[in-house]
PDB file of C-alpha atoms in Angstrom:
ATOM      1  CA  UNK A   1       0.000   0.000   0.000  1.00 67.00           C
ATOM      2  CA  UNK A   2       3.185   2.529   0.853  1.00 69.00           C
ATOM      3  CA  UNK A   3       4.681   1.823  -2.510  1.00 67.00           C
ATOM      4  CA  UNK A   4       1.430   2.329  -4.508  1.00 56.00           C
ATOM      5  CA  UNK A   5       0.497   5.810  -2.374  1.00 63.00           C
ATOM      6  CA  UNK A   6       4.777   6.533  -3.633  1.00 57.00           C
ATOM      7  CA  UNK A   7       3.939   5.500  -6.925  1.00 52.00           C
ATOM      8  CA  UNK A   8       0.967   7.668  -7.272  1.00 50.00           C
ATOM      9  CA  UNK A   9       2.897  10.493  -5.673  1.00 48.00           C
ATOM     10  CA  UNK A  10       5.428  10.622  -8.182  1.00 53.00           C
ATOM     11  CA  UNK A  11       2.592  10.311 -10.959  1.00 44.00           C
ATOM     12  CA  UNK A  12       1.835  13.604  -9.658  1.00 45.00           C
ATOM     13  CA  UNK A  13       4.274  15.300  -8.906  1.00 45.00           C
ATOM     14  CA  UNK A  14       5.278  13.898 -12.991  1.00 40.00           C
ATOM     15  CA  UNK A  15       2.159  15.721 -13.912  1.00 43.00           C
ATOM     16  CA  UNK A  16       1.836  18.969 -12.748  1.00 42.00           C
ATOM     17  CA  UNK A  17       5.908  19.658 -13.709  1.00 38.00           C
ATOM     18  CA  UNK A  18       4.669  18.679 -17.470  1.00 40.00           C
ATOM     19  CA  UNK A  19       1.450  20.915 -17.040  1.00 42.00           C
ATOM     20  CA  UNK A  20       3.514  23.632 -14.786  1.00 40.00           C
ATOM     21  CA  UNK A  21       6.108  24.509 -18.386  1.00 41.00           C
ATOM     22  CA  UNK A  22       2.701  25.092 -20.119  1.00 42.00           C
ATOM     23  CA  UNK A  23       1.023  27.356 -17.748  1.00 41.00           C
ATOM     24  CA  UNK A  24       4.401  28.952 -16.272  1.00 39.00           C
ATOM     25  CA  UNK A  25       5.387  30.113 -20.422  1.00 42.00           C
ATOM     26  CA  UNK A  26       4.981  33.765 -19.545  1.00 40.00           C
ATOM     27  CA  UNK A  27       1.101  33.598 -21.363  1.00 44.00           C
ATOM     28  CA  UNK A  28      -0.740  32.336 -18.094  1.00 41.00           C
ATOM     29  CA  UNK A  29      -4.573  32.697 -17.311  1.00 42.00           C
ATOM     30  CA  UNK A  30      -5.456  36.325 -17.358  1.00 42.00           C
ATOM     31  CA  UNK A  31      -9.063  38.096 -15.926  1.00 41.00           C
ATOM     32  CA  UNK A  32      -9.885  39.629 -19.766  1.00 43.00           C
ATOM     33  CA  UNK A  33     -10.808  42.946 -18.047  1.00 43.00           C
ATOM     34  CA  UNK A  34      -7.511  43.573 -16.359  1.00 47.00           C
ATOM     35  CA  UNK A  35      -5.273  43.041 -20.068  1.00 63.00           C
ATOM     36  CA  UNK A  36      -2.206  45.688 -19.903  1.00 63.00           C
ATOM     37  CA  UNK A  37      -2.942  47.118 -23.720  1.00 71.00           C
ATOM     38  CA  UNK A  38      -0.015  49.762 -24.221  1.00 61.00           C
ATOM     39  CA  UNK A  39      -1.113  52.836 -25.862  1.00 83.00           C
ATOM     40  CA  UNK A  40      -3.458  53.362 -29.040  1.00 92.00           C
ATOM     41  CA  UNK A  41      -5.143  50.579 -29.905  1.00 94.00           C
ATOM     42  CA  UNK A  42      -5.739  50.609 -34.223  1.00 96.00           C
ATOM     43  CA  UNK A  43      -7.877  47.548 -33.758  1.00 97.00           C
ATOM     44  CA  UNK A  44      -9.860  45.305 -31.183  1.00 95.00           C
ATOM     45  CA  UNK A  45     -11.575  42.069 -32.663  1.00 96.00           C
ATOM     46  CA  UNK A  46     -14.077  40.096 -30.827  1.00 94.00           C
ATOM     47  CA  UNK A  47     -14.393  36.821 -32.270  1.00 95.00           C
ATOM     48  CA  UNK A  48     -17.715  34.975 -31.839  1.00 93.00           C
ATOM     49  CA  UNK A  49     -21.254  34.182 -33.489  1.00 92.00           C
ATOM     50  CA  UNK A  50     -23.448  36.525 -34.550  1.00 92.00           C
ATOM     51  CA  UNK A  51     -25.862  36.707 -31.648  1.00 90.00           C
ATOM     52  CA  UNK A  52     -22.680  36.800 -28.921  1.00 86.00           C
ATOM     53  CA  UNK A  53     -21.814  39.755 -26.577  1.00 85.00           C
ATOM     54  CA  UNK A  54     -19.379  41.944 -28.460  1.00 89.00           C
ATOM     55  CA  UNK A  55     -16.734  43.381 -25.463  1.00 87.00           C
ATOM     56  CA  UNK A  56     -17.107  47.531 -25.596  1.00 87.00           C
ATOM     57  CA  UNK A  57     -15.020  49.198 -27.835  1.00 90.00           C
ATOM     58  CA  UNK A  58     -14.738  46.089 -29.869  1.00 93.00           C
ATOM     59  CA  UNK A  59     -15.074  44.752 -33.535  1.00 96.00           C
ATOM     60  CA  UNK A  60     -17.482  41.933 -34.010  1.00 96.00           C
ATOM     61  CA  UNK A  61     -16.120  38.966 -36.304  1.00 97.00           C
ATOM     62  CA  UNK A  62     -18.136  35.657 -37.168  1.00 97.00           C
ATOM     63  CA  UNK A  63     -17.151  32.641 -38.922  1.00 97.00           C
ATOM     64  CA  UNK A  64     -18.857  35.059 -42.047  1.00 98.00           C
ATOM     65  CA  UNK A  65     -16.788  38.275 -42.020  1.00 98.00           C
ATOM     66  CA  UNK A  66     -15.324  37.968 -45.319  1.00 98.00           C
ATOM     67  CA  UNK A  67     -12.098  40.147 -46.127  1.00 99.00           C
ATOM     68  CA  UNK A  68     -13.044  43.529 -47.730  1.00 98.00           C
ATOM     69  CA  UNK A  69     -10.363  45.689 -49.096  1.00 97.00           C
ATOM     70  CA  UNK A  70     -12.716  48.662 -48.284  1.00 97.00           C
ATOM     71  CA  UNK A  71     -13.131  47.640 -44.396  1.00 97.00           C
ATOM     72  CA  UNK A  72      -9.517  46.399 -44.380  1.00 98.00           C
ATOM     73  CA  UNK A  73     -10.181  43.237 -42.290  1.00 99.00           C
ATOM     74  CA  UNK A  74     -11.677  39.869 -42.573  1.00 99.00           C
ATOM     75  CA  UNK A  75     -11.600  36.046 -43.558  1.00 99.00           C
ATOM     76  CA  UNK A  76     -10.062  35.424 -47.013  1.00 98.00           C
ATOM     77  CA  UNK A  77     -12.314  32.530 -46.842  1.00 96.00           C
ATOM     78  CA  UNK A  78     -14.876  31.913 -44.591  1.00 96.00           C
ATOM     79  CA  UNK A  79     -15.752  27.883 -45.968  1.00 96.00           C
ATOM     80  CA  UNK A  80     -15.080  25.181 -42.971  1.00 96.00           C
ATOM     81  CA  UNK A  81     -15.270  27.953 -40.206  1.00 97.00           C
ATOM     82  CA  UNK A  82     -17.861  28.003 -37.243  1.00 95.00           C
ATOM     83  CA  UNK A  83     -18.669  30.010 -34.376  1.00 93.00           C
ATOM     84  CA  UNK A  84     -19.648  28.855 -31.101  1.00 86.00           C
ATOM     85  CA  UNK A  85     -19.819  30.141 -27.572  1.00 82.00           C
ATOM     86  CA  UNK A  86     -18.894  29.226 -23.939  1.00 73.00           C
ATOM     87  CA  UNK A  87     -19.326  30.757 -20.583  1.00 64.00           C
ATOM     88  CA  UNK A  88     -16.526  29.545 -19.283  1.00 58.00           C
ATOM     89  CA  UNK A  89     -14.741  32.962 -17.936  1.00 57.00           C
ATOM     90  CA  UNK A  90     -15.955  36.829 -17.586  1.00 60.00           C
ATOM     91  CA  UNK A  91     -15.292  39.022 -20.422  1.00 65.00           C
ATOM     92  CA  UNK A  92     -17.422  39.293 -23.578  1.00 63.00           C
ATOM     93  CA  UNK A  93     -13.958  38.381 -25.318  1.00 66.00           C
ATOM     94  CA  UNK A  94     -13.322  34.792 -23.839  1.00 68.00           C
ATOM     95  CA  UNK A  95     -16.826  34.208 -23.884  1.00 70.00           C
ATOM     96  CA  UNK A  96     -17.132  32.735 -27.464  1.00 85.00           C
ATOM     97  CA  UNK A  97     -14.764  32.528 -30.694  1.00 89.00           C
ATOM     98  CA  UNK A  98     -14.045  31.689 -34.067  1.00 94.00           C
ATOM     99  CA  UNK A  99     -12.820  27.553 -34.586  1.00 92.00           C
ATOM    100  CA  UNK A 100     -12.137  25.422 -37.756  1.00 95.00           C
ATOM    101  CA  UNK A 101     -10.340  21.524 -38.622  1.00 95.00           C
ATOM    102  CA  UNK A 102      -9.550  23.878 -41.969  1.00 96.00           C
ATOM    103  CA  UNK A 103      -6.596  26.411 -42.155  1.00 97.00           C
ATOM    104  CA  UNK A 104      -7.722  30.005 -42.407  1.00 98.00           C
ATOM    105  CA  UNK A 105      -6.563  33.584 -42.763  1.00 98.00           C
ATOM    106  CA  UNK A 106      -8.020  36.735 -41.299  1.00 99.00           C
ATOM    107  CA  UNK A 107      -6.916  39.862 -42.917  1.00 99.00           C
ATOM    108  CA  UNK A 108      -6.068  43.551 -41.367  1.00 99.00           C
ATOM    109  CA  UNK A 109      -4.815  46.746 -43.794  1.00 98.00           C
ATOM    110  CA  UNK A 110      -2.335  48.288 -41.388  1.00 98.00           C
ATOM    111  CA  UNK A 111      -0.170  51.341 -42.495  1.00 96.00           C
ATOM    112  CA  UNK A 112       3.835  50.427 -42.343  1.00 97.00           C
ATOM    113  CA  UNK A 113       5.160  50.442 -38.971  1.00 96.00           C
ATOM    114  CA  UNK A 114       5.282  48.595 -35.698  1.00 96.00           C
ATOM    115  CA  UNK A 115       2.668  47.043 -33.930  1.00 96.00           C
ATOM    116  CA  UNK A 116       1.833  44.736 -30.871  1.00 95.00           C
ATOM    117  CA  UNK A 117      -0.490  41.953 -31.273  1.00 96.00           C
ATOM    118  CA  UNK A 118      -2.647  40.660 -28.379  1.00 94.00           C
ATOM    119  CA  UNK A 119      -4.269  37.362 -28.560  1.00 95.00           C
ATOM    120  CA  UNK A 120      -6.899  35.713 -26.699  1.00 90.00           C
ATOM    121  CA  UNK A 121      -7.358  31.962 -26.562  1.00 91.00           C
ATOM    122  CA  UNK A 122     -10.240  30.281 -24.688  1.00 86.00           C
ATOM    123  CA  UNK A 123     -12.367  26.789 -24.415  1.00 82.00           C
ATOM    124  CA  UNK A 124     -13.773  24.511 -22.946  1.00 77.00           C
ATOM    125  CA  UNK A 125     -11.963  22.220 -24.351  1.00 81.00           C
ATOM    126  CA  UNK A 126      -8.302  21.375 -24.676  1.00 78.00           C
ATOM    127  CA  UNK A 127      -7.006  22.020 -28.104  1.00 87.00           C
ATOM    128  CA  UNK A 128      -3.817  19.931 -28.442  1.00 84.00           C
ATOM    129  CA  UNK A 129      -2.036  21.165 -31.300  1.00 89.00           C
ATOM    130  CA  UNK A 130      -2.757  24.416 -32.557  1.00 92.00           C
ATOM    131  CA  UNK A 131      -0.680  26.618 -34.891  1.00 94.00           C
ATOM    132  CA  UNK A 132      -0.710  30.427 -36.312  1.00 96.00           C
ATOM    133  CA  UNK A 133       1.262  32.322 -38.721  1.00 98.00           C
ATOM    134  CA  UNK A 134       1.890  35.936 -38.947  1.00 98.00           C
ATOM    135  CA  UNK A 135       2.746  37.135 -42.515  1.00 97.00           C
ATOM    136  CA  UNK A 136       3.732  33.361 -43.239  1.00 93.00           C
ATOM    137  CA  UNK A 137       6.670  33.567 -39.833  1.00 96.00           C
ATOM    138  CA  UNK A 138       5.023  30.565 -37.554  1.00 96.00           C
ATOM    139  CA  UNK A 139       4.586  32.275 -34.172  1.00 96.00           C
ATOM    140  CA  UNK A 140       2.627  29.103 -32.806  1.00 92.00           C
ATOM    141  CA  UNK A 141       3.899  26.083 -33.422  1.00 92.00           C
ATOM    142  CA  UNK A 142       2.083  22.895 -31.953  1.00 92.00           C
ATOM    143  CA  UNK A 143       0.977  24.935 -29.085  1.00 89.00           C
ATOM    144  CA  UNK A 144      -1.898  23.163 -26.533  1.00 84.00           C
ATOM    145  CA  UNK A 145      -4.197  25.150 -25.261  1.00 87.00           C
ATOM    146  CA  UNK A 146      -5.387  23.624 -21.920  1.00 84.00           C
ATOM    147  CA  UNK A 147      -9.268  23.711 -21.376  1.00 81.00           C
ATOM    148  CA  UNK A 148     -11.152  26.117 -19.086  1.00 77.00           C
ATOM    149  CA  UNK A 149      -7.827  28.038 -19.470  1.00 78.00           C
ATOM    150  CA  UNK A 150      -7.928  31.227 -20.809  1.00 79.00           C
ATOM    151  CA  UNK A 151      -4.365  32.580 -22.614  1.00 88.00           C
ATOM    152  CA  UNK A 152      -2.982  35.727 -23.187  1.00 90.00           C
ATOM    153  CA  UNK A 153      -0.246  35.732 -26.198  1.00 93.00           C
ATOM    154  CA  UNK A 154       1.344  38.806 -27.292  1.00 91.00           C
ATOM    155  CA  UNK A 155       3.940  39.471 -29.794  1.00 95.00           C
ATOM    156  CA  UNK A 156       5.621  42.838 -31.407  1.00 95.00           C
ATOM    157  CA  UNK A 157       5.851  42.535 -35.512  1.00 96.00           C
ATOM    158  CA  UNK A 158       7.043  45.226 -38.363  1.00 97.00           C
ATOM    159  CA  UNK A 159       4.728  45.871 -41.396  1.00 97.00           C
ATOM    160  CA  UNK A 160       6.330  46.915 -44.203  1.00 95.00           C
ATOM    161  CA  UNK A 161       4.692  46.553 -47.686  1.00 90.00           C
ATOM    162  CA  UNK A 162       1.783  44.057 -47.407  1.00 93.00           C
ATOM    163  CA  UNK A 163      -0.802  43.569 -45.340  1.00 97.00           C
ATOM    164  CA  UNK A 164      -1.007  41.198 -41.591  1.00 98.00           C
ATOM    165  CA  UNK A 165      -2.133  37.644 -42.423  1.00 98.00           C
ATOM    166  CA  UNK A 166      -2.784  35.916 -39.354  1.00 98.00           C
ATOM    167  CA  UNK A 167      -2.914  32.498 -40.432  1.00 98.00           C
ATOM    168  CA  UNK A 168      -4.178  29.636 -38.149  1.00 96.00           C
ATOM    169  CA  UNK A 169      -4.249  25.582 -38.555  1.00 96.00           C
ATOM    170  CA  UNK A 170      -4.545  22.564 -36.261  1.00 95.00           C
ATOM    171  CA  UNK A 171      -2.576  19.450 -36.672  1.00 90.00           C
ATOM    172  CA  UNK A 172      -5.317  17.153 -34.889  1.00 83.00           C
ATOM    173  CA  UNK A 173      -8.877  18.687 -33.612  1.00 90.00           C
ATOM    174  CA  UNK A 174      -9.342  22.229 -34.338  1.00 93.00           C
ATOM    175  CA  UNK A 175      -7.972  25.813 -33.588  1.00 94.00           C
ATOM    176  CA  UNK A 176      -9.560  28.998 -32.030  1.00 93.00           C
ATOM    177  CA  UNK A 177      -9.538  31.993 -31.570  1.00 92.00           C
ATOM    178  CA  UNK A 178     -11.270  34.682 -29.458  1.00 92.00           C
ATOM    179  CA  UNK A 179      -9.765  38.171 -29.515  1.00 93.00           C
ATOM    180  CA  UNK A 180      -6.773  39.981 -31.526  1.00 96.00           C
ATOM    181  CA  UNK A 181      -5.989  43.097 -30.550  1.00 96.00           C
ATOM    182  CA  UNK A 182      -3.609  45.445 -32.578  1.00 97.00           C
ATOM    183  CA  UNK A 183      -2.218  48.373 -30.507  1.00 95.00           C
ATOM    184  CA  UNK A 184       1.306  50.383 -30.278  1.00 93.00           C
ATOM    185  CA  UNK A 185       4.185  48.133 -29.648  1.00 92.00           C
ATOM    186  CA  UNK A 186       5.914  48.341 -25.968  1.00 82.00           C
ATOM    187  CA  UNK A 187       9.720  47.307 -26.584  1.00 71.00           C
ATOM    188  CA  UNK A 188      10.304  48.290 -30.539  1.00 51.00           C
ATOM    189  CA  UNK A 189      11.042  51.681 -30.756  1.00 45.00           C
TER     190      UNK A 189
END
């Protein structure tokens, strides 16, 4: 009975170091309301359906925004998406999202320069192997997100002659996607 209790222990303790890398990566859960978003913000997408709570101050997108030069933002194509929602955490943001099994693109215009990007990723669900792209430069590669776990990702990029393609793509299940928000970058200067 002592050695089983020891052997369970160290199944544990086995665990939560594996689990500990993927919450400890510097993107762990966040409250939505309290996100640190440095200085003008050019954009704020809400991902969801079309009946979902849009967060204030926010751009709706469904699974059938389709890319408009004239807006400047949306899906190149929209075929194979879905959106769906969950109450799993506060914030009109984390609430519901954007999914697919298919690869897909959303589009922004931006004018050159620098920007920060500010994604939110939320389910119920555990999605196992999720990747995304910006302007074809993986940024996500094979990345879990844990269920009933909100993340926070942010990164700092440099347009310069095209527009931001934010590609995503799952290797096995599907991939989401809640919020992107595009705002002044912190560090490049």
């Amino acid at each position: 009975m002592r050695r089983l209790r020891g052997l369970l222990l160290i199944c544990l303790i086995l665990t939560s170091v594996a689990f500990a890398g993927e919450f400890l990566d510097g993107s762990y859960n966040y409250n939505v309301m309290d996100l640190d978003i440095a200085g003008k913000i050019y954009y704020a997408f809400d991902f969801g359906t079309t009946d979902s709570e849009v967060a204030k101050g926010y751009i709706q997108i469904t699974d059938e925004t389709e890319y408009d030069p004239k807006v400047g933002y949306g899906w190149l194509y929209t075929e194979g998406l879905f959106g769906r929602r969950t109450l799993t955490l506060q914030g009109d943001q984390a609430r519901d999202m954007v999914a697919s099994a298919e690869e897909a693109t959303f589009r922004v215009n931006l004018e050159p320069g620098k920007y920060r990007l500010t994604f939110i990723f939320n389910d119920i669900n555990a999605r196992p192997s999720m990747n995304l792209w910006i302007n074809d430069d993986i940024y996500l590669e094979k990345w879990m997100l844990p269920g009933l776990f909100m993340k926070v990702k942010f990164t700092e990029i440099e347009i310069k002659d095209k527009p931001l393609d934010i590609t995503l793509a799952a290797d096995k299940d599907i991939w989401v996607i809640n919020a992107l928000v595009i705002s002044e970058p912190r560090g490049m200067k």
